[in-house]
Amino acid sequence: MTKKTKRTIIDFFSNHNLRSFIVCLLITVVVWTLMSLSESKSVRHTHQLHFTGYDKNKYAITADNAITMEINGSGFELLKTAFWKKVPEITINLRGRRLGHRNSIACADLEKEFLSQLKLYENQTIHFGEDSVVFYLNERNSKKVKVDISGIDFEFAPQYGIYGNPTVTPDSVTIYGDSTSLATITEIGVAKSKLRNIDADSTYIFDLQPVWKQFSDVYPSVKKVKIHLSVERYTEASYTVPIDFVFRDTSVHAKVYPPSAEITCKVALKDYKKITPEMFRANVFCENLHRQDTLPITVSQFPKQVRISKIKPEYVQYVIIR
């Protein structure tokens, strides 16, 4: 800064009349600003609407996507809106409302909710450009598909095994979406898993394979299932059962050799004393008397609690009784 410039600045601020004028001007501006901000004013904004509190999987919503409102208040109160980088989105929560296909909510009933979301003052008011918010709930197409758990490898500890069948909850999944997309999904599998050394009743939670993600408009009712296994300790037991000869002509009789079979199976310890040979039935089925020398043994009846592991012998010979 040169000496001449410094001298000019010093002379400017040394001038009493000029200083007085600047001070008066500043005071006038401040007073005018305060008076202006204290007056009642209004600003107009258009807010995007977002709906929550309804089943988005089951329904598609069609609605007015924006609402225009005039916010009233003093200049001081409206200063807050001047600092919005982006006009805030407003959420309308539909939870607890009785909804049908066509729905309408009076804007006046939403005023307090909107003021709260916009973090405005309680004494401020809103004037809406519309009388009500109108929206439609359109039910998506849906169908039920079975849950496939074949992708899970259950491995039990020695002498232990599943008792009955696994219980899957839920055993089916409702999927919602476009009918063309739904037609391509026939079942939903459980994510592949391997469980080791199971020796007690157990419950597991598995993720479903997200086959619905290949479609933009398909949604599942659940994304996980619960699988319960009833587990028992097993032992091996053998039962001797007579073999019945079966031919389409019931007047034909035959003797089979040997006349009985030994059926070996796994039995839960708690059922061991309950199982008797009379609960089993072994058959040989003959289709042509002149073409079959030996016949395979089939166990046509057995208790559902047991798991057959071996039949001895597997085949028998027969002689027709004339």
Tab-separated table of C-alpha atoms in Angstrom:
chain	number	residue	atom	x	y	z
A	1	MET	CA	0.000	0.000	0.000
A	2	THR	CA	1.488	3.347	-1.034
A	3	LYS	CA	1.740	6.388	1.217
A	4	LYS	CA	-0.842	8.180	-0.919
A	5	THR	CA	-3.382	5.384	-0.463
A	6	LYS	CA	-2.821	5.304	3.286
A	7	ARG	CA	-3.315	9.060	3.472
A	8	THR	CA	-6.619	8.806	1.529
A	9	ILE	CA	-7.976	6.164	3.927
A	10	ILE	CA	-6.943	8.169	6.985
A	11	ASP	CA	-8.628	11.307	5.602
A	12	PHE	CA	-11.802	9.307	4.803
A	13	PHE	CA	-12.257	8.040	8.368
A	14	SER	CA	-11.137	11.356	9.867
A	15	ASN	CA	-14.056	13.119	8.241
A	16	HIS	CA	-16.635	13.533	11.031
A	17	ASN	CA	-19.587	14.248	8.756
A	18	LEU	CA	-18.921	11.172	6.660
A	19	ARG	CA	-18.636	8.945	9.710
A	20	SER	CA	-21.950	10.244	11.023
A	21	PHE	CA	-23.627	9.571	7.679
A	22	ILE	CA	-22.356	5.973	7.555
A	23	VAL	CA	-23.498	5.273	11.130
A	24	CYS	CA	-26.960	6.676	10.414
A	25	LEU	CA	-27.203	4.643	7.248
A	26	LEU	CA	-26.294	1.435	9.057
A	27	ILE	CA	-28.811	2.137	11.810
A	28	THR	CA	-31.509	2.795	9.220
A	29	VAL	CA	-30.746	-0.469	7.402
A	30	VAL	CA	-30.830	-2.465	10.643
A	31	VAL	CA	-34.108	-0.874	11.790
A	32	TRP	CA	-35.704	-1.412	8.362
A	33	THR	CA	-34.548	-5.039	8.322
A	34	LEU	CA	-35.925	-5.702	11.824
A	35	MET	CA	-39.245	-4.081	10.976
A	36	SER	CA	-39.463	-6.031	7.732
A	37	LEU	CA	-38.673	-9.364	9.408
A	38	SER	CA	-41.267	-8.765	12.107
A	39	GLU	CA	-44.050	-8.411	9.549
A	40	SER	CA	-46.219	-11.395	8.582
A	41	LYS	CA	-45.143	-12.974	5.317
A	42	SER	CA	-45.647	-16.164	3.334
A	43	VAL	CA	-43.526	-18.365	1.092
A	44	ARG	CA	-44.682	-20.987	-1.382
A	45	HIS	CA	-42.984	-24.391	-1.738
A	46	THR	CA	-43.752	-27.618	-3.584
A	47	HIS	CA	-42.891	-30.704	-1.520
A	48	GLN	CA	-42.537	-34.265	-2.791
A	49	LEU	CA	-44.713	-36.795	-0.962
A	50	HIS	CA	-43.599	-40.180	0.377
A	51	PHE	CA	-46.107	-42.739	1.683
A	52	THR	CA	-45.294	-45.266	4.425
A	53	GLY	CA	-47.213	-47.547	6.778
A	54	TYR	CA	-48.794	-49.832	4.174
A	55	ASP	CA	-47.806	-53.284	2.886
A	56	LYS	CA	-45.537	-52.402	-0.031
A	57	ASN	CA	-45.211	-56.048	-1.002
A	58	LYS	CA	-48.948	-56.548	-1.342
A	59	TYR	CA	-49.937	-53.165	-2.758
A	60	ALA	CA	-48.685	-50.711	-5.357
A	61	ILE	CA	-49.568	-47.093	-4.642
A	62	THR	CA	-50.591	-44.483	-7.197
A	63	ALA	CA	-50.770	-40.982	-5.786
A	64	ASP	CA	-50.208	-37.269	-6.217
A	65	ASN	CA	-46.440	-37.191	-5.886
A	66	ALA	CA	-46.224	-33.575	-4.737
A	67	ILE	CA	-48.154	-30.984	-2.803
A	68	THR	CA	-47.920	-27.183	-2.957
A	69	MET	CA	-48.274	-25.220	0.244
A	70	GLU	CA	-47.941	-21.634	1.389
A	71	ILE	CA	-46.187	-21.305	4.753
A	72	ASN	CA	-47.135	-18.232	6.791
A	73	GLY	CA	-45.194	-16.572	9.589
A	74	SER	CA	-43.000	-13.660	10.470
A	75	GLY	CA	-39.879	-12.956	8.479
A	76	PHE	CA	-37.823	-14.245	11.392
A	77	GLU	CA	-39.763	-17.522	11.386
A	78	LEU	CA	-39.482	-17.928	7.648
A	79	LEU	CA	-35.711	-17.398	7.635
A	80	LYS	CA	-35.402	-21.137	8.326
A	81	THR	CA	-36.860	-21.988	4.920
A	82	ALA	CA	-34.325	-19.760	3.201
A	83	PHE	CA	-31.520	-22.072	4.305
A	84	TRP	CA	-33.048	-25.249	2.853
A	85	LYS	CA	-30.546	-26.614	0.352
A	86	LYS	CA	-33.381	-28.768	-1.000
A	87	VAL	CA	-37.088	-28.493	-0.294
A	88	PRO	CA	-37.738	-31.328	2.225
A	89	GLU	CA	-39.762	-34.386	1.246
A	90	ILE	CA	-42.873	-34.946	3.361
A	91	THR	CA	-43.877	-38.389	4.649
A	92	ILE	CA	-47.492	-39.422	5.049
A	93	ASN	CA	-47.793	-42.388	7.413
A	94	LEU	CA	-50.822	-44.527	6.537
A	95	ARG	CA	-50.489	-46.863	9.520
A	96	GLY	CA	-53.748	-47.220	11.421
A	97	ARG	CA	-55.886	-45.664	8.679
A	98	ARG	CA	-58.766	-47.540	7.100
A	99	LEU	CA	-57.732	-47.915	3.495
A	100	GLY	CA	-59.528	-49.017	0.351
A	101	HIS	CA	-58.818	-48.783	-3.342
A	102	ARG	CA	-59.366	-45.006	-3.570
A	103	ASN	CA	-58.327	-42.956	-0.560
A	104	SER	CA	-58.427	-39.281	0.310
A	105	ILE	CA	-56.982	-37.411	3.293
A	106	ALA	CA	-57.965	-33.774	3.937
A	107	CYS	CA	-54.907	-31.529	3.876
A	108	ALA	CA	-56.187	-29.704	6.952
A	109	ASP	CA	-55.860	-32.969	8.896
A	110	LEU	CA	-52.207	-33.175	7.898
A	111	GLU	CA	-51.171	-29.653	8.921
A	112	LYS	CA	-49.699	-30.512	12.345
A	113	GLU	CA	-47.871	-33.505	10.930
A	114	PHE	CA	-46.365	-31.380	8.149
A	115	LEU	CA	-45.357	-28.563	10.524
A	116	SER	CA	-43.595	-31.110	12.738
A	117	GLN	CA	-41.680	-32.660	9.838
A	118	LEU	CA	-40.617	-29.268	8.489
A	119	LYS	CA	-39.530	-28.271	12.030
A	120	LEU	CA	-41.482	-25.019	11.856
A	121	TYR	CA	-42.892	-23.011	14.763
A	122	GLU	CA	-46.218	-23.989	16.321
A	123	ASN	CA	-47.771	-20.575	15.637
A	124	GLN	CA	-47.029	-20.801	11.922
A	125	THR	CA	-49.804	-21.824	9.590
A	126	ILE	CA	-50.005	-23.570	6.240
A	127	HIS	CA	-52.347	-22.916	3.351
A	128	PHE	CA	-52.554	-25.794	0.884
A	129	GLY	CA	-52.893	-25.538	-2.852
A	130	GLU	CA	-55.152	-28.621	-2.783
A	131	ASP	CA	-58.012	-29.608	-0.506
A	132	SER	CA	-56.879	-33.197	-0.060
A	133	VAL	CA	-54.250	-35.775	-0.895
A	134	VAL	CA	-55.705	-38.512	-3.103
A	135	PHE	CA	-54.049	-41.903	-3.594
A	136	TYR	CA	-54.975	-45.380	-4.837
A	137	LEU	CA	-53.897	-48.758	-3.464
A	138	ASN	CA	-53.757	-51.391	-6.181
A	139	GLU	CA	-53.435	-54.977	-4.970
A	140	ARG	CA	-50.657	-56.844	-6.723
A	141	ASN	CA	-51.166	-60.285	-8.242
A	142	SER	CA	-50.030	-63.050	-5.900
A	143	LYS	CA	-49.505	-66.783	-5.619
A	144	LYS	CA	-48.131	-69.258	-3.100
A	145	VAL	CA	-45.048	-71.343	-3.830
A	146	LYS	CA	-43.560	-74.193	-1.799
A	147	VAL	CA	-40.306	-73.831	0.120
A	148	ASP	CA	-37.674	-76.308	-1.078
A	149	ILE	CA	-35.169	-77.377	1.609
A	150	SER	CA	-33.345	-79.984	-0.482
A	151	GLY	CA	-30.319	-77.687	-0.624
A	152	ILE	CA	-29.607	-78.303	3.082
A	153	ASP	CA	-27.315	-81.205	3.967
A	154	PHE	CA	-28.208	-82.546	7.423
A	155	GLU	CA	-25.528	-84.782	8.921
A	156	PHE	CA	-26.307	-86.462	12.243
A	157	ALA	CA	-24.003	-87.655	14.978
A	158	PRO	CA	-23.434	-91.450	15.148
A	159	GLN	CA	-26.591	-93.337	16.249
A	160	TYR	CA	-28.738	-90.205	15.870
A	161	GLY	CA	-31.219	-89.313	13.171
A	162	ILE	CA	-34.264	-87.234	12.356
A	163	TYR	CA	-37.559	-88.353	13.874
A	164	GLY	CA	-40.394	-87.696	11.454
A	165	ASN	CA	-40.047	-84.925	8.884
A	166	PRO	CA	-38.505	-81.457	9.219
A	167	THR	CA	-41.041	-78.773	10.128
A	168	VAL	CA	-40.729	-75.710	7.883
A	169	THR	CA	-42.362	-72.453	9.009
A	170	PRO	CA	-43.792	-71.132	6.809
A	171	ASP	CA	-43.832	-74.064	4.400
A	172	SER	CA	-44.896	-71.790	1.539
A	173	VAL	CA	-44.186	-68.201	0.529
A	174	THR	CA	-46.630	-65.749	-1.009
A	175	ILE	CA	-45.041	-63.750	-3.800
A	176	TYR	CA	-46.573	-60.546	-5.159
A	177	GLY	CA	-46.054	-58.911	-8.513
A	178	ASP	CA	-46.885	-58.959	-12.197
A	179	SER	CA	-48.623	-62.169	-13.294
A	180	THR	CA	-46.116	-62.786	-16.102
A	181	SER	CA	-43.191	-62.620	-13.684
A	182	LEU	CA	-44.954	-64.748	-11.066
A	183	ALA	CA	-45.597	-67.506	-13.619
A	184	THR	CA	-41.852	-68.205	-13.890
A	185	ILE	CA	-41.415	-68.920	-10.150
A	186	THR	CA	-42.646	-72.374	-9.107
A	187	GLU	CA	-40.758	-72.772	-5.810
A	188	ILE	CA	-38.264	-70.956	-3.630
A	189	GLY	CA	-35.292	-72.807	-2.225
A	190	VAL	CA	-33.410	-72.325	1.005
A	191	ALA	CA	-29.842	-71.096	0.666
A	192	LYS	CA	-27.496	-74.088	0.461
A	193	SER	CA	-26.092	-75.071	3.845
A	194	LYS	CA	-24.387	-77.977	5.588
A	195	LEU	CA	-25.154	-78.873	9.215
A	196	ARG	CA	-22.857	-81.262	11.055
A	197	ASN	CA	-23.010	-83.568	14.072
A	198	ILE	CA	-26.675	-83.008	14.950
A	199	ASP	CA	-27.593	-84.920	18.126
A	200	ALA	CA	-30.546	-83.026	19.643
A	201	ASP	CA	-33.775	-81.287	18.697
A	202	SER	CA	-32.784	-78.122	16.865
A	203	THR	CA	-34.328	-75.086	15.213
A	204	TYR	CA	-32.543	-73.177	12.471
A	205	ILE	CA	-33.305	-69.992	10.557
A	206	PHE	CA	-32.329	-69.936	6.890
A	207	ASP	CA	-32.359	-67.240	4.223
A	208	LEU	CA	-34.401	-67.974	1.145
A	209	GLN	CA	-32.671	-67.856	-2.210
A	210	PRO	CA	-33.699	-64.409	-3.542
A	211	VAL	CA	-35.072	-65.559	-6.893
A	212	TRP	CA	-37.451	-62.593	-6.820
A	213	LYS	CA	-34.535	-60.187	-7.335
A	214	GLN	CA	-34.338	-61.092	-11.008
A	215	PHE	CA	-37.619	-59.185	-11.383
A	216	SER	CA	-38.128	-55.529	-10.544
A	217	ASP	CA	-41.772	-56.015	-9.584
A	218	VAL	CA	-41.808	-59.202	-7.480
A	219	TYR	CA	-41.825	-59.182	-3.667
A	220	PRO	CA	-41.946	-62.090	-1.168
A	221	SER	CA	-44.079	-62.254	1.971
A	222	VAL	CA	-41.010	-63.495	3.924
A	223	LYS	CA	-37.276	-63.741	3.235
A	224	LYS	CA	-36.394	-66.302	5.909
A	225	VAL	CA	-37.870	-69.593	7.111
A	226	LYS	CA	-37.552	-71.552	10.338
A	227	ILE	CA	-36.748	-75.272	10.185
A	228	HIS	CA	-37.232	-77.502	13.222
A	229	LEU	CA	-35.720	-80.988	13.490
A	230	SER	CA	-36.910	-83.571	15.989
A	231	VAL	CA	-33.925	-85.803	16.711
A	232	GLU	CA	-33.787	-89.217	18.407
A	233	ARG	CA	-31.167	-91.828	19.155
A	234	TYR	CA	-31.597	-94.893	16.929
A	235	THR	CA	-30.717	-98.568	17.182
A	236	GLU	CA	-30.848	-101.398	14.662
A	237	ALA	CA	-33.592	-104.045	14.816
A	238	SER	CA	-34.531	-107.009	12.610
A	239	TYR	CA	-37.978	-108.526	12.067
A	240	THR	CA	-38.914	-111.803	10.334
A	241	VAL	CA	-41.966	-111.334	8.108
A	242	PRO	CA	-43.858	-113.879	5.918
A	243	ILE	CA	-43.823	-113.200	2.179
A	244	ASP	CA	-47.137	-112.950	0.295
A	245	PHE	CA	-47.393	-113.932	-3.381
A	246	VAL	CA	-49.470	-111.460	-5.426
A	247	PHE	CA	-50.769	-112.173	-8.949
A	248	ARG	CA	-53.499	-110.402	-10.945
A	249	ASP	CA	-55.504	-113.640	-11.034
A	250	THR	CA	-56.370	-114.240	-7.409
A	251	SER	CA	-57.241	-117.865	-8.122
A	252	VAL	CA	-53.551	-118.592	-8.770
A	253	HIS	CA	-51.579	-119.608	-5.692
A	254	ALA	CA	-47.865	-120.181	-5.217
A	255	LYS	CA	-45.274	-121.055	-2.642
A	256	VAL	CA	-42.191	-118.865	-2.335
A	257	TYR	CA	-38.736	-119.975	-1.189
A	258	PRO	CA	-37.735	-118.904	1.331
A	259	PRO	CA	-41.217	-118.243	2.762
A	260	SER	CA	-40.126	-115.294	4.928
A	261	ALA	CA	-37.776	-112.323	4.807
A	262	GLU	CA	-35.677	-110.606	7.432
A	263	ILE	CA	-36.229	-106.841	7.421
A	264	THR	CA	-33.526	-104.813	9.120
A	265	CYS	CA	-34.286	-101.214	10.014
A	266	LYS	CA	-33.343	-98.283	12.205
A	267	VAL	CA	-35.686	-97.723	15.131
A	268	ALA	CA	-35.758	-94.859	17.623
A	269	LEU	CA	-34.993	-96.120	21.127
A	270	LYS	CA	-38.279	-94.735	22.432
A	271	ASP	CA	-40.185	-96.818	19.848
A	272	TYR	CA	-38.142	-100.024	20.122
A	273	LYS	CA	-40.622	-101.914	22.301
A	274	LYS	CA	-43.615	-100.698	20.307
A	275	ILE	CA	-42.559	-102.165	16.947
A	276	THR	CA	-43.621	-105.760	16.182
A	277	PRO	CA	-43.254	-107.974	13.072
A	278	GLU	CA	-47.028	-107.788	12.520
A	279	MET	CA	-46.618	-104.145	11.544
A	280	PHE	CA	-44.690	-105.159	8.405
A	281	ARG	CA	-45.919	-106.720	5.194
A	282	ALA	CA	-43.657	-108.209	2.511
A	283	ASN	CA	-44.880	-109.050	-0.997
A	284	VAL	CA	-43.645	-110.426	-4.282
A	285	PHE	CA	-45.581	-109.245	-7.325
A	286	CYS	CA	-45.751	-111.564	-10.324
A	287	GLU	CA	-46.696	-110.161	-13.734
A	288	ASN	CA	-46.057	-113.199	-15.956
A	289	LEU	CA	-45.953	-116.760	-14.663
A	290	HIS	CA	-43.811	-118.028	-17.541
A	291	ARG	CA	-41.172	-115.317	-17.762
A	292	GLN	CA	-40.037	-114.782	-14.172
A	293	ASP	CA	-37.938	-117.317	-12.288
A	294	THR	CA	-37.247	-115.094	-9.283
A	295	LEU	CA	-39.177	-112.170	-7.841
A	296	PRO	CA	-37.925	-109.113	-5.878
A	297	ILE	CA	-39.300	-108.584	-2.389
A	298	THR	CA	-41.218	-105.375	-1.722
A	299	VAL	CA	-42.063	-104.106	1.746
A	300	SER	CA	-45.554	-102.769	1.174
A	301	GLN	CA	-46.384	-101.916	4.784
A	302	PHE	CA	-44.211	-100.799	7.694
A	303	PRO	CA	-44.405	-98.384	10.662
A	304	LYS	CA	-43.716	-94.802	9.681
A	305	GLN	CA	-41.275	-94.422	12.600
A	306	VAL	CA	-38.733	-96.872	11.162
A	307	ARG	CA	-36.238	-96.557	8.319
A	308	ILE	CA	-35.604	-99.771	6.414
A	309	SER	CA	-31.936	-100.391	5.698
A	310	LYS	CA	-31.852	-104.007	4.391
A	311	ILE	CA	-34.073	-106.873	3.201
A	312	LYS	CA	-32.698	-110.430	3.233
A	313	PRO	CA	-33.001	-112.082	0.824
A	314	GLU	CA	-33.679	-109.510	-1.886
A	315	TYR	CA	-35.174	-112.103	-4.296
A	316	VAL	CA	-37.127	-115.350	-3.871
A	317	GLN	CA	-38.120	-118.280	-6.090
A	318	TYR	CA	-41.682	-119.494	-6.413
A	319	VAL	CA	-43.628	-122.595	-7.377
A	320	ILE	CA	-47.179	-122.448	-8.693
A	321	ILE	CA	-49.631	-124.660	-6.786
A	322	ARG	CA	-52.059	-126.330	-9.189
